[in-house]
Short mmCIF file of C-alpha atoms in Angstrom, two decimals:
data_model
loop_
_atom_site.label_atom_id
_atom_site.label_comp_id
_atom_site.label_asym_id
_atom_site.label_seq_id
_atom_site.Cartn_x
_atom_site.Cartn_y
_atom_site.Cartn_z
CA UNK V 1 -17.28 -12.77 -23.58
CA UNK V 2 -19.24 -11.93 -20.45
CA UNK V 3 -22.68 -10.47 -20.72
CA UNK V 4 -22.52 -6.70 -21.25
CA UNK V 5 -23.90 -4.60 -18.42
CA UNK V 6 -26.30 -1.96 -19.77
CA UNK V 7 -29.67 -0.39 -19.15
CA UNK V 8 -31.15 -2.93 -21.59
CA UNK V 9 -29.66 -5.90 -19.73
CA UNK V 10 -30.80 -4.42 -16.42
CA UNK V 11 -34.38 -4.16 -17.72
CA UNK V 12 -34.28 -7.62 -19.31
CA UNK V 13 -32.99 -9.38 -16.20
CA UNK V 14 -35.25 -7.21 -14.05
CA UNK V 15 -38.28 -8.62 -15.89
CA UNK V 16 -36.98 -12.06 -14.86
CA UNK V 17 -36.72 -10.87 -11.24
CA UNK V 18 -32.91 -10.82 -11.55
CA UNK V 19 -32.73 -14.62 -11.53
CA UNK V 20 -31.09 -14.89 -14.95
CA UNK V 21 -27.80 -13.04 -14.41
CA UNK V 22 -24.76 -15.20 -15.15
CA UNK V 23 -22.16 -15.23 -12.37
CA UNK V 24 -19.51 -12.55 -12.93
CA UNK V 25 -16.76 -15.15 -12.50
CA UNK V 26 -16.62 -18.91 -12.05
CA UNK V 27 -14.86 -21.10 -9.49
CA UNK V 28 -13.12 -23.68 -11.68
CA UNK V 29 -11.26 -26.78 -10.51
CA UNK V 30 -7.69 -26.20 -9.41
CA UNK V 31 -5.41 -27.73 -12.06
CA UNK V 32 -1.93 -29.00 -11.25
CA UNK V 33 -0.19 -26.92 -13.92
CA UNK V 34 -0.50 -23.39 -15.32
CA UNK V 35 1.64 -21.06 -17.43
CA UNK V 36 1.66 -18.42 -14.70
CA UNK V 37 0.67 -18.54 -11.02
CA UNK V 38 -0.14 -15.22 -9.37
CA UNK V 39 -0.10 -15.40 -5.56
CA UNK V 40 -2.60 -12.93 -4.15
CA UNK V 41 -5.95 -11.87 -5.66
CA UNK V 42 -5.56 -8.33 -4.38
CA UNK V 43 -5.47 -5.35 -6.66
CA UNK V 44 -1.94 -5.90 -7.95
CA UNK V 45 -2.35 -9.65 -8.47
CA UNK V 46 -5.64 -9.22 -10.32
CA UNK V 47 -4.36 -6.37 -12.47
CA UNK V 48 -1.26 -8.41 -13.38
CA UNK V 49 -3.38 -11.39 -14.44
CA UNK V 50 -5.71 -9.09 -16.39
CA UNK V 51 -2.89 -7.47 -18.38
CA UNK V 52 -1.12 -10.81 -18.92
CA UNK V 53 -4.28 -12.06 -20.62
CA UNK V 54 -5.26 -8.84 -22.37
CA UNK V 55 -1.90 -7.53 -23.58
CA UNK V 56 0.17 -10.70 -23.89
CA UNK V 57 -2.35 -13.47 -24.60
CA UNK V 58 -1.30 -15.45 -21.51
CA UNK V 59 -4.60 -16.93 -20.38
CA UNK V 60 -3.58 -20.17 -18.66
CA UNK V 61 -3.25 -18.29 -15.36
CA UNK V 62 -4.19 -19.15 -11.79
CA UNK V 63 -4.63 -16.38 -9.24
CA UNK V 64 -4.35 -17.98 -5.78
CA UNK V 65 -5.97 -16.11 -2.90
CA UNK V 66 -5.59 -17.00 0.78
CA UNK V 67 -8.87 -15.35 1.79
CA UNK V 68 -11.65 -14.12 -0.44
CA UNK V 69 -11.84 -11.86 -3.46
CA UNK V 70 -11.78 -8.23 -2.35
CA UNK V 71 -10.98 -9.13 1.25
CA UNK V 72 -7.30 -8.27 1.48
CA UNK V 73 -5.56 -4.93 1.22
CA UNK V 74 -7.82 -3.86 -1.63
CA UNK V 75 -10.43 -3.44 1.12
CA UNK V 76 -7.92 -2.06 3.64
CA UNK V 77 -6.93 1.33 2.29
CA UNK V 78 -8.44 4.78 1.79
CA UNK V 79 -9.21 4.46 -1.98
CA UNK V 80 -7.13 7.51 -2.85
CA UNK V 81 -5.96 7.72 -6.47
CA UNK V 82 -3.37 10.43 -7.17
CA UNK V 83 -0.01 11.16 -8.77
CA UNK V 84 1.45 13.98 -6.63
CA UNK V 85 4.77 12.26 -6.00
CA UNK V 86 8.31 13.59 -5.80
CA UNK V 87 10.67 11.66 -8.07
CA UNK V 88 11.17 11.84 -11.82
CA UNK V 89 10.93 8.05 -11.82
CA UNK V 90 7.72 7.91 -9.76
CA UNK V 91 5.47 10.58 -11.26
CA UNK V 92 5.12 9.19 -14.84
CA UNK V 93 4.20 5.81 -13.37
CA UNK V 94 1.45 7.29 -11.18
CA UNK V 95 0.23 9.59 -13.98
CA UNK V 96 -0.27 6.43 -16.06
CA UNK V 97 -2.06 4.70 -13.18
CA UNK V 98 -4.46 7.61 -12.67
CA UNK V 99 -5.24 7.58 -16.42
CA UNK V 100 -5.90 3.83 -16.39
CA UNK V 101 -8.23 4.21 -13.38
CA UNK V 102 -10.17 6.95 -15.18
CA UNK V 103 -10.73 4.60 -18.13
CA UNK V 104 -11.49 1.54 -16.00
CA UNK V 105 -15.31 1.72 -15.84
CA UNK V 106 -15.57 1.85 -19.64
CA UNK V 107 -12.74 -0.59 -20.32
CA UNK V 108 -14.01 -3.29 -17.95
CA UNK V 109 -17.75 -2.58 -18.38
CA UNK V 110 -18.12 -2.30 -14.63
CA UNK V 111 -19.05 0.85 -12.71
CA UNK V 112 -16.10 1.60 -10.41
CA UNK V 113 -17.87 4.80 -9.19
CA UNK V 114 -14.82 6.84 -10.11
CA UNK V 115 -15.09 10.31 -8.60
CA UNK V 116 -12.40 12.75 -9.72
CA UNK V 117 -12.78 15.17 -6.84
CA UNK V 118 -9.23 16.45 -6.41
CA UNK V 119 -7.00 16.47 -3.37
CA UNK V 120 -5.86 19.42 -1.28
CA UNK V 121 -2.62 19.31 0.70
CA UNK V 122 -2.90 21.65 3.71
CA UNK V 123 0.52 23.14 4.49
CA UNK V 124 1.43 24.24 8.03
CA UNK V 125 5.23 24.52 8.05
CA UNK V 126 7.65 26.35 5.73
CA UNK V 127 9.70 23.20 5.28
CA UNK V 128 6.64 21.44 3.86
CA UNK V 129 5.88 24.51 1.74
CA UNK V 130 9.34 24.27 0.16
CA UNK V 131 8.90 20.51 -0.37
CA UNK V 132 5.58 21.06 -2.14
CA UNK V 133 6.90 23.90 -4.33
CA UNK V 134 9.69 21.59 -5.41
CA UNK V 135 7.18 18.84 -6.14
CA UNK V 136 5.08 21.31 -8.15
CA UNK V 137 8.00 21.99 -10.51
CA UNK V 138 8.74 18.28 -10.98
CA UNK V 139 5.06 17.44 -11.47
CA UNK V 140 4.74 20.22 -14.08
CA UNK V 141 7.45 18.48 -16.09
CA UNK V 142 5.64 15.14 -16.03
CA UNK V 143 2.09 16.36 -16.56
CA UNK V 144 0.58 15.91 -13.10
CA UNK V 145 -1.44 18.88 -11.88
CA UNK V 146 -0.43 20.76 -8.75
CA UNK V 147 -1.38 24.36 -8.00
CA UNK V 148 -0.93 26.53 -4.94
CA UNK V 149 -3.96 27.91 -3.08
CA UNK V 150 -4.00 30.82 -0.64
CA UNK V 151 -5.34 30.33 2.87
CA UNK V 152 -8.48 32.31 1.91
CA UNK V 153 -9.07 30.11 -1.15
CA UNK V 154 -8.54 27.00 0.97
CA UNK V 155 -11.06 28.09 3.63
CA UNK V 156 -13.57 29.02 0.94
CA UNK V 157 -13.14 25.62 -0.72
CA UNK V 158 -13.24 23.65 2.56
CA UNK V 159 -15.56 25.52 4.98
CA UNK V 160 -15.28 22.75 7.59
CA UNK V 161 -11.58 23.54 8.01
CA UNK V 162 -11.91 26.11 10.79
CA UNK V 163 -8.79 25.27 12.84
CA UNK V 164 -5.18 26.18 12.12
CA UNK V 165 -5.73 29.93 12.56
CA UNK V 166 -2.96 32.49 13.19
CA UNK V 167 -2.94 31.65 16.93
CA UNK V 168 -2.62 27.89 16.41
CA UNK V 169 0.56 25.99 17.15
CA UNK V 170 0.72 25.11 13.45
CA UNK V 171 -1.11 27.87 11.56
CA UNK V 172 -2.21 27.03 8.03
CA UNK V 173 0.20 28.73 5.61
CA UNK V 174 -1.36 27.69 2.32
CA UNK V 175 -2.36 24.66 0.31
CA UNK V 176 -1.76 22.83 -2.94
CA UNK V 177 -4.50 21.27 -5.01
CA UNK V 178 -3.97 18.16 -7.12
CA UNK V 179 -6.97 18.10 -9.45
CA UNK V 180 -6.17 14.66 -10.93
CA UNK V 181 -6.90 12.92 -7.62
CA UNK V 182 -9.94 10.68 -7.31
CA UNK V 183 -11.64 8.05 -5.19
CA UNK V 184 -13.58 5.04 -6.42
CA UNK V 185 -15.15 1.85 -5.13
CA UNK V 186 -12.54 -0.74 -4.12
CA UNK V 187 -14.85 -3.78 -4.35
CA UNK V 188 -15.82 -2.80 -7.87
CA UNK V 189 -12.15 -2.73 -8.90
CA UNK V 190 -11.61 -6.27 -7.60
CA UNK V 191 -14.84 -7.59 -9.10
CA UNK V 192 -14.31 -5.87 -12.45
CA UNK V 193 -10.84 -7.36 -12.86
CA UNK V 194 -12.03 -10.81 -11.71
CA UNK V 195 -14.85 -10.76 -14.25
CA UNK V 196 -12.51 -9.72 -17.07
CA UNK V 197 -9.87 -12.34 -16.14
CA UNK V 198 -12.52 -15.05 -15.99
CA UNK V 199 -13.91 -14.02 -19.39
CA UNK V 200 -10.45 -14.36 -20.96
CA UNK V 201 -9.90 -17.84 -19.50
CA UNK V 202 -7.97 -17.12 -16.29
CA UNK V 203 -8.90 -18.82 -13.02
CA UNK V 204 -9.28 -17.25 -9.59
CA UNK V 205 -8.98 -19.68 -6.68
CA UNK V 206 -10.13 -18.30 -3.34
CA UNK V 207 -9.37 -19.98 -0.02
CA UNK V 208 -6.08 -21.24 -1.49
CA UNK V 209 -3.13 -20.11 0.63
CA UNK V 210 0.40 -20.75 -0.60
CA UNK V 211 2.47 -22.37 2.13
CA UNK V 212 5.74 -22.96 0.32
CA UNK V 213 7.46 -21.95 -2.92
CA UNK V 214 8.98 -24.84 -4.87
CA UNK V 215 12.33 -24.59 -6.62
CA UNK V 216 13.55 -27.10 -9.20
CA UNK V 217 16.96 -28.79 -9.35
CA UNK V 218 18.01 -26.27 -12.00
CA UNK V 219 17.35 -23.46 -9.51
CA UNK V 220 14.30 -22.15 -11.35
CA UNK V 221 10.92 -21.71 -9.70
CA UNK V 222 8.81 -24.80 -10.17
CA UNK V 223 5.52 -24.02 -8.49
CA UNK V 224 3.85 -23.64 -5.13
CA UNK V 225 2.53 -25.82 -2.36
CA UNK V 226 -1.04 -25.26 -1.13
CA UNK V 227 -3.34 -27.21 1.21
CA UNK V 228 -5.29 -28.12 -1.96
CA UNK V 229 -2.20 -29.70 -3.50
CA UNK V 230 0.91 -28.81 -5.45
CA UNK V 231 0.47 -26.41 -8.35
CA UNK V 232 3.25 -26.09 -10.92
CA UNK V 233 4.14 -23.25 -13.28
CA UNK V 234 7.34 -21.98 -14.90
CA UNK V 235 6.53 -18.47 -13.72
CA UNK V 236 5.26 -17.43 -10.29
CA UNK V 237 4.32 -13.88 -9.27
CA UNK V 238 4.26 -12.82 -5.61
CA UNK V 239 1.72 -10.02 -5.02
CA UNK V 240 1.03 -10.40 -1.29
CA UNK V 241 1.64 -6.98 0.26
CA UNK V 242 3.15 -7.23 3.72
CA UNK V 243 3.80 -10.96 3.56
CA UNK V 244 6.33 -10.92 0.73
CA UNK V 245 9.33 -11.84 2.88
CA UNK V 246 7.39 -14.61 4.66
CA UNK V 247 6.94 -16.28 1.26
CA UNK V 248 10.38 -15.61 -0.22
CA UNK V 249 12.06 -16.83 2.95
CA UNK V 250 10.56 -20.28 2.28
CA UNK V 251 13.29 -20.38 -0.40
CA UNK V 252 15.88 -18.61 1.76
CA UNK V 253 15.52 -15.51 -0.41
CA UNK V 254 15.97 -12.23 1.51
CA UNK V 255 14.46 -8.97 0.30
CA UNK V 256 15.01 -5.41 1.61
CA UNK V 257 11.51 -5.02 3.05
CA UNK V 258 9.93 -4.25 6.41
CA UNK V 259 6.27 -5.05 7.08
CA UNK V 260 4.12 -2.37 8.66
CA UNK V 261 0.50 -1.89 9.62
CA UNK V 262 -1.21 1.20 8.20
CA UNK V 263 -4.62 1.94 9.64
CA UNK V 264 -7.71 4.01 8.96
CA UNK V 265 -11.11 4.54 10.53
CA UNK V 266 -14.55 5.71 9.51
CA UNK V 267 -17.11 8.04 11.08
CA UNK V 268 -20.85 7.81 11.08
CA UNK V 269 -22.44 9.10 7.86
CA UNK V 270 -23.17 12.83 7.81
CA UNK V 271 -24.49 15.22 5.17
CA UNK V 272 -22.17 16.23 2.31
CA UNK V 273 -19.49 18.31 3.98
CA UNK V 274 -16.17 17.87 2.19
CA UNK V 275 -16.04 17.34 -1.57
CA UNK V 276 -12.26 16.90 -1.92
CA UNK V 277 -9.66 14.61 -0.42
CA UNK V 278 -7.90 16.52 2.37
CA UNK V 279 -4.30 15.67 3.26
CA UNK V 280 -2.56 17.43 6.14
CA UNK V 281 1.07 16.25 6.01
CA UNK V 282 2.23 18.49 8.86
CA UNK V 283 -0.59 17.54 11.22
CA UNK V 284 -0.37 13.89 10.12
CA UNK V 285 -3.92 13.11 9.04
CA UNK V 286 -5.84 12.71 5.78
CA UNK V 287 -9.53 12.27 5.13
CA UNK V 288 -12.27 12.19 2.54
CA UNK V 289 -16.03 11.73 2.57
CA UNK V 290 -17.60 8.70 0.91
CA UNK V 291 -20.73 8.75 -1.20
CA UNK V 292 -22.54 7.30 1.83
CA UNK V 293 -21.44 10.31 3.86
CA UNK V 294 -18.90 8.62 6.13
CA UNK V 295 -15.59 10.33 6.71
CA UNK V 296 -12.66 8.02 5.98
CA UNK V 297 -9.73 9.11 8.14
CA UNK V 298 -6.14 7.92 8.05
CA UNK V 299 -2.98 8.71 9.96
CA UNK V 300 0.56 7.46 10.39
CA UNK V 301 1.49 3.76 10.53
CA UNK V 302 2.12 1.92 13.78
CA UNK V 303 5.68 2.50 14.97
CA UNK V 304 7.74 -0.60 14.22
CA UNK V 305 7.04 -3.69 12.18
CA UNK V 306 3.60 -5.18 12.67
CA UNK V 307 1.38 -7.99 11.46
CA UNK V 308 -1.63 -6.84 13.43
CA UNK V 309 -4.64 -5.52 11.57
CA UNK V 310 -6.10 -3.20 14.16
CA UNK V 311 -5.25 0.36 15.11
CA UNK V 312 -2.97 1.07 18.06
CA UNK V 313 -4.65 3.24 20.67
CA UNK V 314 -1.78 5.75 20.67
CA UNK V 315 -1.83 6.10 16.88
CA UNK V 316 -5.61 6.46 16.93
CA UNK V 317 -5.56 9.19 19.61
CA UNK V 318 -2.78 11.07 17.85
CA UNK V 319 -4.63 10.97 14.52
CA UNK V 320 -7.90 12.13 16.08
CA UNK V 321 -6.10 14.98 17.89
CA UNK V 322 -4.46 16.06 14.62
CA UNK V 323 -7.81 16.02 12.84
CA UNK V 324 -9.52 18.04 15.59
CA UNK V 325 -6.77 20.68 15.48
CA UNK V 326 -7.93 21.52 11.95
CA UNK V 327 -11.58 20.36 12.03
CA UNK V 328 -12.73 21.09 15.61
CA UNK V 329 -16.40 20.53 14.69
CA UNK V 330 -15.65 16.84 14.07
CA UNK V 331 -15.37 16.39 17.84
CA UNK V 332 -19.03 15.35 17.88
CA UNK V 333 -18.65 12.67 15.20
CA UNK V 334 -19.06 9.09 16.26
CA UNK V 335 -16.51 6.68 14.84
CA UNK V 336 -17.89 3.42 13.51
CA UNK V 337 -15.08 1.10 12.51
CA UNK V 338 -11.35 0.82 11.92
CA UNK V 339 -9.01 -1.41 9.96
CA UNK V 340 -5.35 -1.97 9.24
CA UNK V 341 -3.53 -3.29 6.20
CA UNK V 342 -0.12 -4.93 6.02
CA UNK V 343 2.32 -3.14 3.78
CA UNK V 344 5.95 -3.72 3.15
CA UNK V 345 8.32 -0.85 2.65
CA UNK V 346 11.79 -0.73 1.10
CA UNK V 347 14.55 1.45 2.58
CA UNK V 348 13.90 4.17 -0.02
CA UNK V 349 10.06 3.96 0.29
CA UNK V 350 9.74 3.16 -3.43
CA UNK V 351 8.19 -0.03 -4.83
CA UNK V 352 10.08 -3.12 -5.95
CA UNK V 353 9.01 -4.93 -9.11
CA UNK V 354 11.47 -7.41 -10.54
CA UNK V 355 12.41 -10.99 -11.27
CA UNK V 356 14.22 -12.27 -8.19
CA UNK V 357 17.49 -14.19 -8.16
CA UNK V 358 15.32 -17.32 -8.41
CA UNK V 359 14.64 -17.46 -12.19
CA UNK V 360 10.91 -17.36 -12.96
CA UNK V 361 9.98 -15.91 -9.55
CA UNK V 362 8.69 -12.35 -9.80
CA UNK V 363 7.87 -9.99 -6.98
CA UNK V 364 5.79 -6.83 -6.72
CA UNK V 365 6.15 -5.29 -3.27
CA UNK V 366 7.02 -2.20 -1.29
CA UNK V 367 3.80 -0.50 -2.33
CA UNK V 368 3.21 2.17 0.28
CA UNK V 369 -0.24 3.32 -0.69
CA UNK V 370 -0.43 0.72 -3.41
CA UNK V 371 -4.12 1.16 -4.20
CA UNK V 372 -3.45 4.05 -6.57
CA UNK V 373 -0.77 1.96 -8.31
CA UNK V 374 -2.97 -1.07 -9.09
CA UNK V 375 -3.64 -0.65 -12.84
CA UNK V 376 -0.18 0.60 -13.81
CA UNK V 377 1.50 -1.89 -11.47
CA UNK V 378 -0.37 -4.74 -13.18
CA UNK V 379 0.44 -3.35 -16.63
CA UNK V 380 4.18 -3.12 -15.92
CA UNK V 381 4.45 -6.45 -14.12
CA UNK V 382 2.58 -8.30 -16.88
CA UNK V 383 5.04 -6.78 -19.35
CA UNK V 384 8.01 -8.01 -17.29
CA UNK V 385 6.56 -11.51 -16.79
CA UNK V 386 5.57 -11.95 -20.43
CA UNK V 387 8.58 -10.41 -22.17
CA UNK V 388 11.35 -10.81 -19.59
CA UNK V 389 12.17 -7.11 -19.93
CA UNK V 390 11.14 -4.41 -17.46
CA UNK V 391 8.46 -1.98 -18.58
CA UNK V 392 10.04 1.48 -19.11
CA UNK V 393 7.83 2.97 -16.34
CA UNK V 394 9.11 0.42 -13.81
CA UNK V 395 12.73 0.11 -14.85
CA UNK V 396 14.06 2.33 -12.02
CA UNK V 397 12.32 0.13 -9.42
CA UNK V 398 14.27 -3.10 -9.86
CA UNK V 399 16.02 -5.02 -7.09
CA UNK V 400 19.29 -4.06 -8.79
CA UNK V 401 19.01 -0.58 -7.32
CA UNK V 402 19.89 -1.91 -3.87
CA UNK V 403 23.01 -3.67 -5.15
CA UNK V 404 24.12 -0.47 -6.87
CA UNK V 405 22.87 1.79 -4.05
CA UNK V 406 20.88 3.68 -6.67
CA UNK V 407 17.99 4.48 -4.32
CA UNK V 408 14.76 6.16 -5.41
CA UNK V 409 14.14 8.02 -2.15
CA UNK V 410 10.44 8.86 -2.22
CA UNK V 411 8.57 11.30 -0.02
CA UNK V 412 5.32 11.32 -1.97
CA UNK V 413 3.72 8.80 0.34
CA UNK V 414 1.12 10.44 2.52
CA UNK V 415 2.22 9.15 5.88
CA UNK V 416 5.88 8.10 5.56
CA UNK V 417 7.00 11.34 7.13
CA UNK N 1 -0.19 1.00 23.90
CA UNK N 2 3.01 -0.73 24.99
CA UNK N 3 4.24 -0.66 28.57
CA UNK N 4 7.99 -0.44 28.10
CA UNK N 5 10.33 -1.08 31.02
CA UNK N 6 13.02 1.59 31.16
CA UNK N 7 16.13 0.41 33.05
CA UNK N 8 16.12 3.66 35.05
CA UNK N 9 12.45 4.67 35.30
CA UNK N 10 10.67 1.30 35.39
CA UNK N 11 7.53 0.48 33.37
CA UNK N 12 6.42 3.56 31.40
CA UNK N 13 3.81 4.25 28.71
CA UNK N 14 4.82 3.95 25.08
CA UNK N 15 3.81 7.59 24.55
CA UNK N 16 6.98 8.62 26.43
CA UNK N 17 9.15 6.77 23.91
CA UNK N 18 10.22 7.29 20.32
CA UNK N 19 10.64 4.23 18.11
CA UNK N 20 14.22 3.81 16.89
CA UNK N 21 14.06 0.99 14.37
CA UNK N 22 15.00 -2.68 14.44
CA UNK N 23 18.40 -3.68 15.80
CA UNK N 24 20.89 -4.33 13.02
CA UNK N 25 24.19 -6.21 13.33
CA UNK N 26 27.24 -4.00 13.93
CA UNK N 27 28.30 -1.91 10.95
CA UNK N 28 30.93 -3.82 9.00
CA UNK N 29 33.98 -2.12 7.55
CA UNK N 30 33.10 -1.77 3.85
CA UNK N 31 36.78 -1.87 2.91
CA UNK N 32 37.13 -5.43 4.18
CA UNK N 33 33.78 -6.84 2.93
CA UNK N 34 32.59 -7.66 -0.56
CA UNK N 35 29.87 -5.54 -2.16
CA UNK N 36 27.10 -8.07 -1.54
CA UNK N 37 27.76 -8.19 2.21
CA UNK N 38 28.05 -4.42 2.43
CA UNK N 39 24.85 -3.63 0.51
CA UNK N 40 23.00 -6.31 2.47
CA UNK N 41 23.95 -4.59 5.72
CA UNK N 42 22.82 -1.23 4.29
CA UNK N 43 19.45 -2.38 2.96
CA UNK N 44 18.26 -5.43 4.90
CA UNK N 45 16.66 -5.63 8.32
CA UNK N 46 15.16 -8.68 10.03
CA UNK N 47 11.43 -8.85 9.18
CA UNK N 48 10.09 -11.76 11.24
CA UNK N 49 6.48 -12.78 11.81
CA UNK N 50 7.20 -13.08 15.51
CA UNK N 51 9.72 -11.56 17.94
CA UNK N 52 11.90 -8.73 16.61
CA UNK N 53 14.56 -6.83 18.54
CA UNK N 54 14.12 -3.07 18.32
CA UNK N 55 15.41 0.16 19.82
CA UNK N 56 13.33 2.73 21.67
CA UNK N 57 14.38 6.14 22.98
CA UNK N 58 12.93 7.33 26.29
CA UNK N 59 12.72 10.84 24.84
CA UNK N 60 10.00 12.18 27.18
CA UNK N 61 11.68 10.56 30.16
CA UNK N 62 15.26 10.02 31.18
CA UNK N 63 16.58 10.08 27.60
CA UNK N 64 18.16 6.63 27.53
CA UNK N 65 18.12 4.26 24.58
CA UNK N 66 17.04 0.70 25.23
CA UNK N 67 16.17 -2.42 23.27
CA UNK N 68 13.17 -4.69 23.63
CA UNK N 69 11.96 -7.86 21.93
CA UNK N 70 8.42 -7.34 20.61
CA UNK N 71 6.20 -9.90 18.87
CA UNK N 72 5.11 -8.38 15.53
CA UNK N 73 1.89 -10.45 15.57
CA UNK N 74 0.61 -9.21 18.92
CA UNK N 75 2.76 -6.22 20.05
CA UNK N 76 3.50 -8.23 23.22
CA UNK N 77 6.90 -7.46 24.71
CA UNK N 78 8.58 -10.84 25.07
CA UNK N 79 11.82 -12.15 26.50
CA UNK N 80 14.91 -12.38 24.33
CA UNK N 81 15.13 -15.71 22.53
CA UNK N 82 17.65 -18.03 24.13
CA UNK N 83 20.94 -17.97 22.32
CA UNK N 84 21.42 -21.72 22.23
CA UNK N 85 22.79 -23.71 25.17
#
């Protein structure tokens, strides 16, 4: 067991000038054989390894990471945790994920700085209003909260929202509030999982890119090739958002995915101004304020497939213009930095989690806004890998749905408009 | 921002265009194909790390549709790959 983090341990190690803390996770030697290899130490890969060890007793696991822990898409998102989706199949999954996030700090003994601040969708067209009323009814059935606000209530709750008046091109018509929504600290999520995996006997190998998947004569997956040598396992999990097809194509395996670049940017820190997550689906912008005071602002993805990790000037200008149409005072904000993350998206904008046609090779992909799905995605994938049967929450999201044209068309993603 | 060459208007800013998706092979007749071929055409698109052929619509210009090859790593518009020979 790892050392417990507590006020007592803080005082005790503080007396020793903080020189006596054990490392939160180790860097063991890379073995040539494991029970399960997880490719990608992002949120989904780490959560899968965690639940494999915790729920199924599979501890001989290697998580292989091309870069460094917490450096991939888990650091390239807008840390929004919510369950206001559209489909009967989607909402229970995200409700579960939100609940697991809320319990994470206690469960993993690591402060994830979870802040359940709610999210407000600002509605500016009647088509969107109808969409959100429909979502409200479906969410009511599945236990996700969604309530309508009047324009007056919205402006009282978010005083900085001064645009979108009756004379505007898109006047604000109303809003919906999703009180379950939260933000937390993305690094803490990665570190907390890594520490828990390490404590249960799993190994995380950073700087270990997978260059090739290996298939045995019997057609089953056999292992992976890395610059540090060949690593074998009877089960391999691909959790490499955006680069899924690059890996599966090393075996000639095609998947219905397109890779996109979704970007965000951050302002200088300012005083507390907005205490909820604001999403403006008609204007095409969403934002929240961090504990440090920076505004984290996101917009639509780059048009077309992309493996770049920076923001396109046109997308940036469009997003800023959308934001200023509703928050004109933000014109004076300086913007500090921007980032992009590679996602892959299926034709129906829903995730894919399944064993592929290569026996023993599992894939978790198509996460559009996958940060919120990390704990539940790991829970369901660990169940599939360990038992061979899909978890009930993930059953509708198999690869089979494309063969049967049983799509799960999803519109609950913030920016896939 | 891309500088896209319209066959009628010459090089124009990307902001005049609307993205129209990657180019797919011609639609097969589902009655003459097996299910696997048909569903593959419906659900799969090329997803290369490198040049991809895609359609753009000169919506805020002359209104024509055109195709370009764009490198997904750099956004550079590149020439069509040679088709053998």
